[in-house]
Amino acid sequence: FKFPHWIELQVASAELELRNMSTPSLQQPSFLLANLKADATTKHLIQRCQDLLKIIDEYPAKELHLIFPWLVENVFGSLDGIISGWNLRLLHSRSNEYNVVLDFLNPSGPMMKLVYKLQAEDYKYELPVNYLPGPVKVCIQEGVLPDCPLFHNKLQFPPPGVLTPNLALNPFEFFMFNFAYCLIAPRNPLQAQLSSWTDSAYFVLVDMYLKYFLPVEGSVPPASSVSFAGYGVHSPSLLKHHIFHQPSVNADPAAQEIWRSETLLLMFVEIWLHHYSLDMYQKLQSPQVKEPFSPSEEHVLVVRLLVKHLHAFSNSLKPEQLPSSPSAHSHTHTSPLEEFKRVVVQRFVQQKLYLFLQHCFGHWPLDASFRAVLETWLSYIQPWRYTGENNNPQPDQNRTILDKWEPFVHENLLLYTKLFQGFLNRAVRTDLVNAKNALMVFRVAKVFAQPNLTEMIQKGEQLFLEPEHVLHHRQPRGYLTPSQGGSYLSSRQRVVTDTVLKVKSHVYSLEGQDCQYKQMFGSEVRGAVLKFIQIIAQARQTAKRISDHSNEAAANNSILSWFGLGSSDLNNTFSGAEPEDSGECLKKTHEFLDRALENLCQIFKLNQGQLTQLLSNLSSSQDDGHSRQLPDCIQGENGLVLTDLGRRQIINGLRRFEVQYQGDPELQPIRSYESALLVRLLYRVSSVLNDRFRLHMSALCSRSDLLGRLGRRYLTAPDSSVRLKRSPMSPRTLERSLQPRLSLRPLASYRTLLMLLLFYTLGALLSFGPLPSTALLLVGALLYGVLMTLFAEKLKTP
């Protein structure tokens, strides 16, 4: 960790602040801490919680201060992931400790009581900057004050010889940082995962904290009668501040009531979302750059919980408290909590969530786990779903979006248009025959087909493309810091009344001044949608064909399988289907894709004639035997090479390569319906016979009379004359002349053995011994061969 030279010159002044800061490392050893560490290895978790409850009530803050960092690490685990703590992410409701842990950690429980007790004494706790999000670490490394006000006036510079600076956090900030970081801390991958992440104690605690500190109704409950340490505040500025120039001006004391709400939200947003900056995201487009952070499905589900609650929190703003005009606001006295509700989504969440979702859309695996990311996105772009109004009997798709939501759509335009295009790029590469993938396509089409939404998006795009309005610089972002329990909102930005300016400011702040905006309803995206509709139609046909094939195969094998006589041809299986894509799943696939087609036509104003033309073009390009055709390829230096169309055909099961065994038929892999012992034994016997009588067999098969034709039927491989195009990478056809040979491998089949057993059993019932039965079997086989040879010759005769 290397600092600029000018930072090193300020170390002497920083040492004075470091001496004044009270930390556990400067205190005498605590016997209480030693006892708790000993109990952690011997006592059960429930007993330890009961002991901690008594300790928090009885001991003074001076003693509790010494155990607080260890206790937080013991509960949430270490930041480096070595210590797992109480495993809140794996603790489910069926565990005995579940309710005890929730009672101990809930917002009004003993742990929070300890936090407030220490908060009253103005203690500080050190946190290495190495665990801060990537963009924040880069700012500090470059000697620039981070944009987020949460880290202002907290940076403590190290003494000589120590390279890593620390943050000095108050007890509430320290607790919330560790709680938020618990979600993304590295954990042992061998630990068992829950069947449902939403059932974990951690997920429930996040929901509790959000409802308590960001209440939809009422205000935040007071945290006892204690005074809280303050923060600094500075006015928004386009100039970057050096980290040694950290402002410390007092803020409005009236905003003291929401300092915990703002701290909790900023901690959650910074730790969970702020892993990508605009510059970092642009660098990630290069394949040589390794992504710095990969969120998990559990992480995304918690982010969705945060998004849903913030919408409900913001929408709980009473209509009478909404200013009718910008001038009216200056004369309207609203509480800090109501002011916080007004700007919470746009100012604190929008930019970081957009970059987070952009990364997920581009880097998430092409499987059904993307559903968590998709639902997070759809939750954010539908704030009208979280208004608390459940008295509307209309379904979501038929519910007209009110005009009051138009400003939200315009000020979040990229989250509708750019992310829709990102989803479209993913969808054309996924297997739409899979019901889970088809459901995701249906969900997106259903949301964007809501009445009045497409009109709002189109109007927003028109506003952005207005040529007479040009932004010469980004709007100030107003990052404000609370002081003495103050608010980040103490200095409110001026209200921008120009809608065009708002839309342009939104796009440029998220994509940069030199961004090339691609219209969602432009010709390029519309052409991509038309191609996507064809892919959907192909997937529908594939799902129907797989369903018909499965039903036919099931009907043919239902009775024969009892006797081991079902189809045993491994090359007869139909490619393109997964285990879950059968029966009811395929019916759901067809239904989802049908409704997705209807919604896409409604969104992009495609009439029935255009849709019919697209589908007819698709039908005319395919025939009944298209499943046997090779995928679309081009001739390369080393043979055939798949095109993008060919890859999509394989993914959706429309085309496939005929995979067949090309070696010696006698050396094929042993099948599940064959006896391995008999296969090996009969191969050795047949090899001895073929080597000994090879010349006789060749002479017999070379004759032109009936015996020669009969010899060729029994001794020559039936596929010796077949000429196939074996592989796209091997354009040469294999020309092999197989020598006449005797094959005994069919006798190793369980089906053949069963038939022989039934034949000899029937012979025994008819008083035939083994030898007469064998003679009868050989005579019958010979007569069958003669008749088939004569019958085949007559068919060839015109």
PDB file of C-alpha atoms in Angstrom, residues 102-325:
ATOM      1  CA  LEU A 102     -32.667 -13.442  16.736  1.00  0.00           C
ATOM      2  CA  ASP A 103     -33.678 -12.210  20.199  1.00  0.00           C
ATOM      3  CA  PHE A 104     -30.069 -11.346  21.003  1.00  0.00           C
ATOM      4  CA  LEU A 105     -29.368  -9.475  17.739  1.00  0.00           C
ATOM      5  CA  ASN A 106     -32.711  -7.852  16.960  1.00  0.00           C
ATOM      6  CA  PRO A 107     -32.764  -4.016  16.761  1.00  0.00           C
ATOM      7  CA  SER A 108     -34.025  -3.648  20.328  1.00  0.00           C
ATOM      8  CA  GLY A 109     -32.141  -6.628  21.766  1.00  0.00           C
ATOM      9  CA  PRO A 110     -29.135  -6.925  24.108  1.00  0.00           C
ATOM     10  CA  MET A 111     -26.503  -6.496  21.389  1.00  0.00           C
ATOM     11  CA  MET A 112     -27.939  -3.198  20.225  1.00  0.00           C
ATOM     12  CA  LYS A 113     -28.250  -2.118  23.848  1.00  0.00           C
ATOM     13  CA  LEU A 114     -24.513  -2.717  24.167  1.00  0.00           C
ATOM     14  CA  VAL A 115     -23.909  -0.608  21.057  1.00  0.00           C
ATOM     15  CA  TYR A 116     -25.879   2.336  22.471  1.00  0.00           C
ATOM     16  CA  LYS A 117     -24.146   1.997  25.822  1.00  0.00           C
ATOM     17  CA  LEU A 118     -20.748   2.331  24.154  1.00  0.00           C
ATOM     18  CA  GLN A 119     -22.019   5.038  21.800  1.00  0.00           C
ATOM     19  CA  ALA A 120     -22.784   7.255  24.776  1.00  0.00           C
ATOM     20  CA  GLU A 121     -19.085   7.181  25.790  1.00  0.00           C
ATOM     21  CA  ASP A 122     -17.820   8.155  22.322  1.00  0.00           C
ATOM     22  CA  TYR A 123     -15.556   5.121  21.880  1.00  0.00           C
ATOM     23  CA  LYS A 124     -13.909   4.496  18.524  1.00  0.00           C
ATOM     24  CA  TYR A 125     -12.882   1.221  16.880  1.00  0.00           C
ATOM     25  CA  GLU A 126     -10.316   0.758  14.165  1.00  0.00           C
ATOM     26  CA  LEU A 127     -11.086  -0.884  10.836  1.00  0.00           C
ATOM     27  CA  PRO A 128      -8.405  -1.531   8.167  1.00  0.00           C
ATOM     28  CA  VAL A 129      -9.171   0.132   4.843  1.00  0.00           C
ATOM     29  CA  ASN A 130      -8.202  -3.113   3.087  1.00  0.00           C
ATOM     30  CA  TYR A 131     -11.740  -4.373   3.699  1.00  0.00           C
ATOM     31  CA  LEU A 132     -13.431  -1.350   2.127  1.00  0.00           C
ATOM     32  CA  PRO A 133     -15.012  -1.672  -1.344  1.00  0.00           C
ATOM     33  CA  GLY A 134     -12.622  -1.488  -4.277  1.00  0.00           C
ATOM     34  CA  PRO A 135     -13.457   2.031  -5.534  1.00  0.00           C
ATOM     35  CA  VAL A 136     -13.121   3.470  -2.001  1.00  0.00           C
ATOM     36  CA  LYS A 137      -9.725   1.840  -1.529  1.00  0.00           C
ATOM     37  CA  VAL A 138      -8.565   3.294  -4.855  1.00  0.00           C
ATOM     38  CA  CYS A 139      -9.599   6.798  -3.777  1.00  0.00           C
ATOM     39  CA  ILE A 140      -7.738   6.532  -0.468  1.00  0.00           C
ATOM     40  CA  GLN A 141      -4.673   5.069  -2.187  1.00  0.00           C
ATOM     41  CA  GLU A 142      -4.626   8.030  -4.575  1.00  0.00           C
ATOM     42  CA  GLY A 143      -4.959  10.447  -1.665  1.00  0.00           C
ATOM     43  CA  VAL A 144      -8.481  11.563  -2.610  1.00  0.00           C
ATOM     44  CA  LEU A 145     -11.398  11.875  -0.231  1.00  0.00           C
ATOM     45  CA  PRO A 146     -13.995   9.165  -1.086  1.00  0.00           C
ATOM     46  CA  ASP A 147     -17.319  10.340  -2.476  1.00  0.00           C
ATOM     47  CA  CYS A 148     -19.315   8.489   0.145  1.00  0.00           C
ATOM     48  CA  PRO A 149     -19.838  10.721   3.191  1.00  0.00           C
ATOM     49  CA  LEU A 150     -19.739   7.690   5.459  1.00  0.00           C
ATOM     50  CA  PHE A 151     -15.935   7.688   5.357  1.00  0.00           C
ATOM     51  CA  HIS A 152     -15.384  11.412   5.836  1.00  0.00           C
ATOM     52  CA  ASN A 153     -13.509  12.594   8.927  1.00  0.00           C
ATOM     53  CA  LYS A 154     -12.754   9.000   9.944  1.00  0.00           C
ATOM     54  CA  LEU A 155      -9.440   8.205   8.280  1.00  0.00           C
ATOM     55  CA  GLN A 156      -6.649   7.638  10.794  1.00  0.00           C
ATOM     56  CA  PHE A 157      -3.139   7.715   9.359  1.00  0.00           C
ATOM     57  CA  PRO A 158      -0.685   5.078  10.551  1.00  0.00           C
ATOM     58  CA  PRO A 159       2.489   5.744  12.552  1.00  0.00           C
ATOM     59  CA  PRO A 160       5.857   5.428  10.823  1.00  0.00           C
ATOM     60  CA  GLY A 161       6.557   1.902   9.648  1.00  0.00           C
ATOM     61  CA  VAL A 162       2.876   0.976   9.189  1.00  0.00           C
ATOM     62  CA  LEU A 163       1.617   1.206   5.615  1.00  0.00           C
ATOM     63  CA  THR A 164      -2.123   0.542   5.997  1.00  0.00           C
ATOM     64  CA  PRO A 165      -4.340   3.320   7.374  1.00  0.00           C
ATOM     65  CA  ASN A 166      -7.438   2.620   9.421  1.00  0.00           C
ATOM     66  CA  LEU A 167     -10.896   4.029   9.818  1.00  0.00           C
ATOM     67  CA  ALA A 168     -12.072   5.140  13.253  1.00  0.00           C
ATOM     68  CA  LEU A 169     -15.730   4.103  13.516  1.00  0.00           C
ATOM     69  CA  ASN A 170     -18.150   4.658  16.345  1.00  0.00           C
ATOM     70  CA  PRO A 171     -19.800   1.550  17.895  1.00  0.00           C
ATOM     71  CA  PHE A 172     -22.934   1.707  15.720  1.00  0.00           C
ATOM     72  CA  GLU A 173     -20.909   2.088  12.512  1.00  0.00           C
ATOM     73  CA  PHE A 174     -18.508  -0.661  13.548  1.00  0.00           C
ATOM     74  CA  PHE A 175     -21.384  -3.029  14.320  1.00  0.00           C
ATOM     75  CA  MET A 176     -23.225  -2.313  11.056  1.00  0.00           C
ATOM     76  CA  PHE A 177     -20.064  -2.613   8.966  1.00  0.00           C
ATOM     77  CA  ASN A 178     -19.352  -6.083  10.335  1.00  0.00           C
ATOM     78  CA  PHE A 179     -22.995  -7.112   9.969  1.00  0.00           C
ATOM     79  CA  ALA A 180     -23.084  -5.986   6.315  1.00  0.00           C
ATOM     80  CA  TYR A 181     -19.662  -7.460   5.526  1.00  0.00           C
ATOM     81  CA  CYS A 182     -20.775 -10.833   6.899  1.00  0.00           C
ATOM     82  CA  LEU A 183     -22.737 -11.330   3.666  1.00  0.00           C
ATOM     83  CA  ILE A 184     -19.737 -11.006   1.348  1.00  0.00           C
ATOM     84  CA  ALA A 185     -16.952 -12.307   3.573  1.00  0.00           C
ATOM     85  CA  PRO A 186     -15.218 -15.387   2.125  1.00  0.00           C
ATOM     86  CA  ARG A 187     -16.473 -18.597   3.663  1.00  0.00           C
ATOM     87  CA  ASN A 188     -15.543 -22.252   3.452  1.00  0.00           C
ATOM     88  CA  PRO A 189     -17.117 -23.591   0.216  1.00  0.00           C
ATOM     89  CA  LEU A 190     -17.471 -27.029   1.809  1.00  0.00           C
ATOM     90  CA  GLN A 191     -20.060 -25.733   4.272  1.00  0.00           C
ATOM     91  CA  ALA A 192     -23.555 -27.004   3.566  1.00  0.00           C
ATOM     92  CA  GLN A 193     -25.891 -24.557   1.874  1.00  0.00           C
ATOM     93  CA  LEU A 194     -29.477 -23.885   2.810  1.00  0.00           C
ATOM     94  CA  SER A 195     -32.257 -25.025   0.518  1.00  0.00           C
ATOM     95  CA  SER A 196     -33.688 -21.507   0.834  1.00  0.00           C
ATOM     96  CA  TRP A 197     -31.505 -18.490   1.610  1.00  0.00           C
ATOM     97  CA  THR A 198     -34.534 -16.489   2.730  1.00  0.00           C
ATOM     98  CA  ASP A 199     -34.918 -18.884   5.663  1.00  0.00           C
ATOM     99  CA  SER A 200     -31.542 -17.981   7.197  1.00  0.00           C
ATOM    100  CA  ALA A 201     -31.133 -15.955  10.372  1.00  0.00           C
ATOM    101  CA  TYR A 202     -29.056 -13.397   8.475  1.00  0.00           C
ATOM    102  CA  PHE A 203     -31.797 -12.716   5.927  1.00  0.00           C
ATOM    103  CA  VAL A 204     -34.388 -12.316   8.692  1.00  0.00           C
ATOM    104  CA  LEU A 205     -32.105  -9.936  10.621  1.00  0.00           C
ATOM    105  CA  VAL A 206     -31.605  -7.760   7.532  1.00  0.00           C
ATOM    106  CA  ASP A 207     -35.376  -7.517   7.195  1.00  0.00           C
ATOM    107  CA  MET A 208     -35.696  -6.617  10.897  1.00  0.00           C
ATOM    108  CA  TYR A 209     -33.076  -3.854  10.686  1.00  0.00           C
ATOM    109  CA  LEU A 210     -34.631  -2.367   7.555  1.00  0.00           C
ATOM    110  CA  LYS A 211     -38.107  -2.261   9.064  1.00  0.00           C
ATOM    111  CA  TYR A 212     -36.809  -0.812  12.338  1.00  0.00           C
ATOM    112  CA  PHE A 213     -34.421   1.872  11.085  1.00  0.00           C
ATOM    113  CA  LEU A 214     -36.271   2.662   7.839  1.00  0.00           C
ATOM    114  CA  PRO A 215     -39.876   2.460   9.035  1.00  0.00           C
ATOM    115  CA  VAL A 216     -42.706   2.593   6.538  1.00  0.00           C
ATOM    116  CA  GLU A 217     -45.050   3.875   9.224  1.00  0.00           C
ATOM    117  CA  GLY A 218     -44.167   6.089  12.153  1.00  0.00           C
ATOM    118  CA  SER A 219     -40.634   7.185  13.043  1.00  0.00           C
ATOM    119  CA  VAL A 220     -37.432   5.502  14.160  1.00  0.00           C
ATOM    120  CA  PRO A 221     -37.696   4.562  17.859  1.00  0.00           C
ATOM    121  CA  PRO A 222     -35.304   6.591  20.021  1.00  0.00           C
ATOM    122  CA  ALA A 223     -32.106   4.929  21.197  1.00  0.00           C
ATOM    123  CA  SER A 224     -32.461   5.877  24.860  1.00  0.00           C
ATOM    124  CA  SER A 225     -31.453   9.261  26.223  1.00  0.00           C
ATOM    125  CA  VAL A 226     -27.833   9.364  25.166  1.00  0.00           C
ATOM    126  CA  SER A 227     -25.956  11.833  23.034  1.00  0.00           C
ATOM    127  CA  PHE A 228     -24.195  10.609  19.939  1.00  0.00           C
ATOM    128  CA  ALA A 229     -20.889  11.504  18.421  1.00  0.00           C
ATOM    129  CA  GLY A 230     -20.993  13.693  15.367  1.00  0.00           C
ATOM    130  CA  TYR A 231     -19.696  13.785  11.863  1.00  0.00           C
ATOM    131  CA  GLY A 232     -18.457  16.486   9.585  1.00  0.00           C
ATOM    132  CA  VAL A 233     -20.429  18.066   6.759  1.00  0.00           C
ATOM    133  CA  HIS A 234     -19.342  19.855   3.625  1.00  0.00           C
ATOM    134  CA  SER A 235     -21.132  21.433   0.735  1.00  0.00           C
ATOM    135  CA  PRO A 236     -21.258  19.562  -2.551  1.00  0.00           C
ATOM    136  CA  SER A 237     -18.412  20.430  -4.840  1.00  0.00           C
ATOM    137  CA  LEU A 238     -17.021  19.332  -8.162  1.00  0.00           C
ATOM    138  CA  LEU A 239     -13.493  19.527  -6.765  1.00  0.00           C
ATOM    139  CA  LYS A 240     -11.906  16.449  -5.251  1.00  0.00           C
ATOM    140  CA  HIS A 241     -10.744  16.845  -1.654  1.00  0.00           C
ATOM    141  CA  HIS A 242      -7.480  15.483  -0.330  1.00  0.00           C
ATOM    142  CA  ILE A 243      -7.904  13.017   2.479  1.00  0.00           C
ATOM    143  CA  PHE A 244      -6.121  15.352   4.928  1.00  0.00           C
ATOM    144  CA  HIS A 245      -8.731  18.026   4.292  1.00  0.00           C
ATOM    145  CA  GLN A 246     -11.648  16.255   5.927  1.00  0.00           C
ATOM    146  CA  PRO A 247     -14.405  18.745   6.813  1.00  0.00           C
ATOM    147  CA  SER A 248     -15.733  18.924  10.362  1.00  0.00           C
ATOM    148  CA  VAL A 249     -18.479  21.564  10.332  1.00  0.00           C
ATOM    149  CA  ASN A 250     -21.474  20.887  12.541  1.00  0.00           C
ATOM    150  CA  ALA A 251     -24.751  20.021  10.869  1.00  0.00           C
ATOM    151  CA  ASP A 252     -28.355  20.718  11.697  1.00  0.00           C
ATOM    152  CA  PRO A 253     -29.118  19.160  15.119  1.00  0.00           C
ATOM    153  CA  ALA A 254     -32.739  18.675  14.070  1.00  0.00           C
ATOM    154  CA  ALA A 255     -31.658  15.828  11.799  1.00  0.00           C
ATOM    155  CA  GLN A 256     -30.187  13.845  14.701  1.00  0.00           C
ATOM    156  CA  GLU A 257     -33.147  11.471  14.734  1.00  0.00           C
ATOM    157  CA  ILE A 258     -32.247   9.756  11.450  1.00  0.00           C
ATOM    158  CA  TRP A 259     -28.461   9.431  11.765  1.00  0.00           C
ATOM    159  CA  ARG A 260     -28.836   5.688  12.434  1.00  0.00           C
ATOM    160  CA  SER A 261     -31.123   5.269   9.418  1.00  0.00           C
ATOM    161  CA  GLU A 262     -28.652   6.982   7.119  1.00  0.00           C
ATOM    162  CA  THR A 263     -25.691   5.098   8.555  1.00  0.00           C
ATOM    163  CA  LEU A 264     -27.405   1.726   8.111  1.00  0.00           C
ATOM    164  CA  LEU A 265     -28.425   2.491   4.532  1.00  0.00           C
ATOM    165  CA  LEU A 266     -25.015   3.801   3.521  1.00  0.00           C
ATOM    166  CA  MET A 267     -23.287   0.788   5.067  1.00  0.00           C
ATOM    167  CA  PHE A 268     -25.562  -1.622   3.203  1.00  0.00           C
ATOM    168  CA  VAL A 269     -25.195   0.206  -0.115  1.00  0.00           C
ATOM    169  CA  GLU A 270     -21.431   0.622   0.121  1.00  0.00           C
ATOM    170  CA  ILE A 271     -20.644  -2.921   1.261  1.00  0.00           C
ATOM    171  CA  TRP A 272     -23.169  -4.744  -0.939  1.00  0.00           C
ATOM    172  CA  LEU A 273     -23.254  -2.633  -4.113  1.00  0.00           C
ATOM    173  CA  HIS A 274     -20.230  -0.348  -4.380  1.00  0.00           C
ATOM    174  CA  HIS A 275     -17.797  -2.830  -5.928  1.00  0.00           C
ATOM    175  CA  TYR A 276     -17.787  -1.247  -9.375  1.00  0.00           C
ATOM    176  CA  SER A 277     -17.155   2.333 -10.451  1.00  0.00           C
ATOM    177  CA  LEU A 278     -17.811   3.708 -13.926  1.00  0.00           C
ATOM    178  CA  ASP A 279     -14.120   3.566 -14.843  1.00  0.00           C
ATOM    179  CA  MET A 280     -13.763   0.065 -13.405  1.00  0.00           C
ATOM    180  CA  TYR A 281     -16.839  -1.171 -15.274  1.00  0.00           C
ATOM    181  CA  GLN A 282     -15.482   0.151 -18.582  1.00  0.00           C
ATOM    182  CA  LYS A 283     -12.182  -1.650 -17.926  1.00  0.00           C
ATOM    183  CA  LEU A 284     -14.071  -4.893 -17.198  1.00  0.00           C
ATOM    184  CA  GLN A 285     -15.289  -4.951 -20.801  1.00  0.00           C
ATOM    185  CA  SER A 286     -11.788  -6.095 -21.758  1.00  0.00           C
ATOM    186  CA  PRO A 287     -11.453  -9.910 -21.558  1.00  0.00           C
ATOM    187  CA  GLN A 288      -7.916  -9.573 -20.163  1.00  0.00           C
ATOM    188  CA  VAL A 289      -9.144  -7.838 -16.986  1.00  0.00           C
ATOM    189  CA  LYS A 290     -10.127 -10.110 -14.111  1.00  0.00           C
ATOM    190  CA  GLU A 291     -13.326  -9.082 -12.358  1.00  0.00           C
ATOM    191  CA  PRO A 292     -12.622  -7.866  -8.813  1.00  0.00           C
ATOM    192  CA  PHE A 293     -15.796  -9.183  -7.175  1.00  0.00           C
ATOM    193  CA  SER A 294     -18.402 -11.810  -8.046  1.00  0.00           C
ATOM    194  CA  PRO A 295     -21.672 -11.689  -6.092  1.00  0.00           C
ATOM    195  CA  SER A 296     -23.400 -14.876  -5.007  1.00  0.00           C
ATOM    196  CA  GLU A 297     -27.068 -15.770  -5.384  1.00  0.00           C
ATOM    197  CA  GLU A 298     -27.557 -15.186  -1.656  1.00  0.00           C
ATOM    198  CA  HIS A 299     -25.978 -11.741  -2.006  1.00  0.00           C
ATOM    199  CA  VAL A 300     -28.370 -10.803  -4.822  1.00  0.00           C
ATOM    200  CA  LEU A 301     -31.405 -12.001  -2.864  1.00  0.00           C
ATOM    201  CA  VAL A 302     -30.458  -9.746   0.055  1.00  0.00           C
ATOM    202  CA  VAL A 303     -29.991  -6.829  -2.359  1.00  0.00           C
ATOM    203  CA  ARG A 304     -33.491  -7.476  -3.696  1.00  0.00           C
ATOM    204  CA  LEU A 305     -34.839  -7.358  -0.149  1.00  0.00           C
ATOM    205  CA  LEU A 306     -33.125  -3.977   0.271  1.00  0.00           C
ATOM    206  CA  VAL A 307     -34.567  -2.656  -3.009  1.00  0.00           C
ATOM    207  CA  LYS A 308     -38.107  -3.730  -2.182  1.00  0.00           C
ATOM    208  CA  HIS A 309     -37.993  -2.175   1.272  1.00  0.00           C
ATOM    209  CA  LEU A 310     -36.519   1.093   0.008  1.00  0.00           C
ATOM    210  CA  HIS A 311     -39.372   1.408  -2.484  1.00  0.00           C
ATOM    211  CA  ALA A 312     -41.904   0.800   0.279  1.00  0.00           C
ATOM    212  CA  PHE A 313     -40.037   3.267   2.524  1.00  0.00           C
ATOM    213  CA  SER A 314     -39.929   5.950  -0.178  1.00  0.00           C
ATOM    214  CA  ASN A 315     -43.543   5.397  -1.234  1.00  0.00           C
ATOM    215  CA  SER A 316     -44.751   5.843   2.352  1.00  0.00           C
ATOM    216  CA  LEU A 317     -44.235   9.596   1.943  1.00  0.00           C
ATOM    217  CA  LYS A 318     -47.657  11.122   2.521  1.00  0.00           C
ATOM    218  CA  PRO A 319     -49.221  12.925  -0.482  1.00  0.00           C
ATOM    219  CA  GLU A 320     -49.843  16.055   1.576  1.00  0.00           C
ATOM    220  CA  GLN A 321     -46.108  16.245   2.264  1.00  0.00           C
ATOM    221  CA  LEU A 322     -45.175  16.233  -1.401  1.00  0.00           C
ATOM    222  CA  PRO A 323     -44.464  19.820  -2.543  1.00  0.00           C
ATOM    223  CA  SER A 324     -46.587  20.962  -5.435  1.00  0.00           C
ATOM    224  CA  SER A 325     -43.826  23.221  -6.735  1.00  0.00           C
TER     225      SER A 325
END
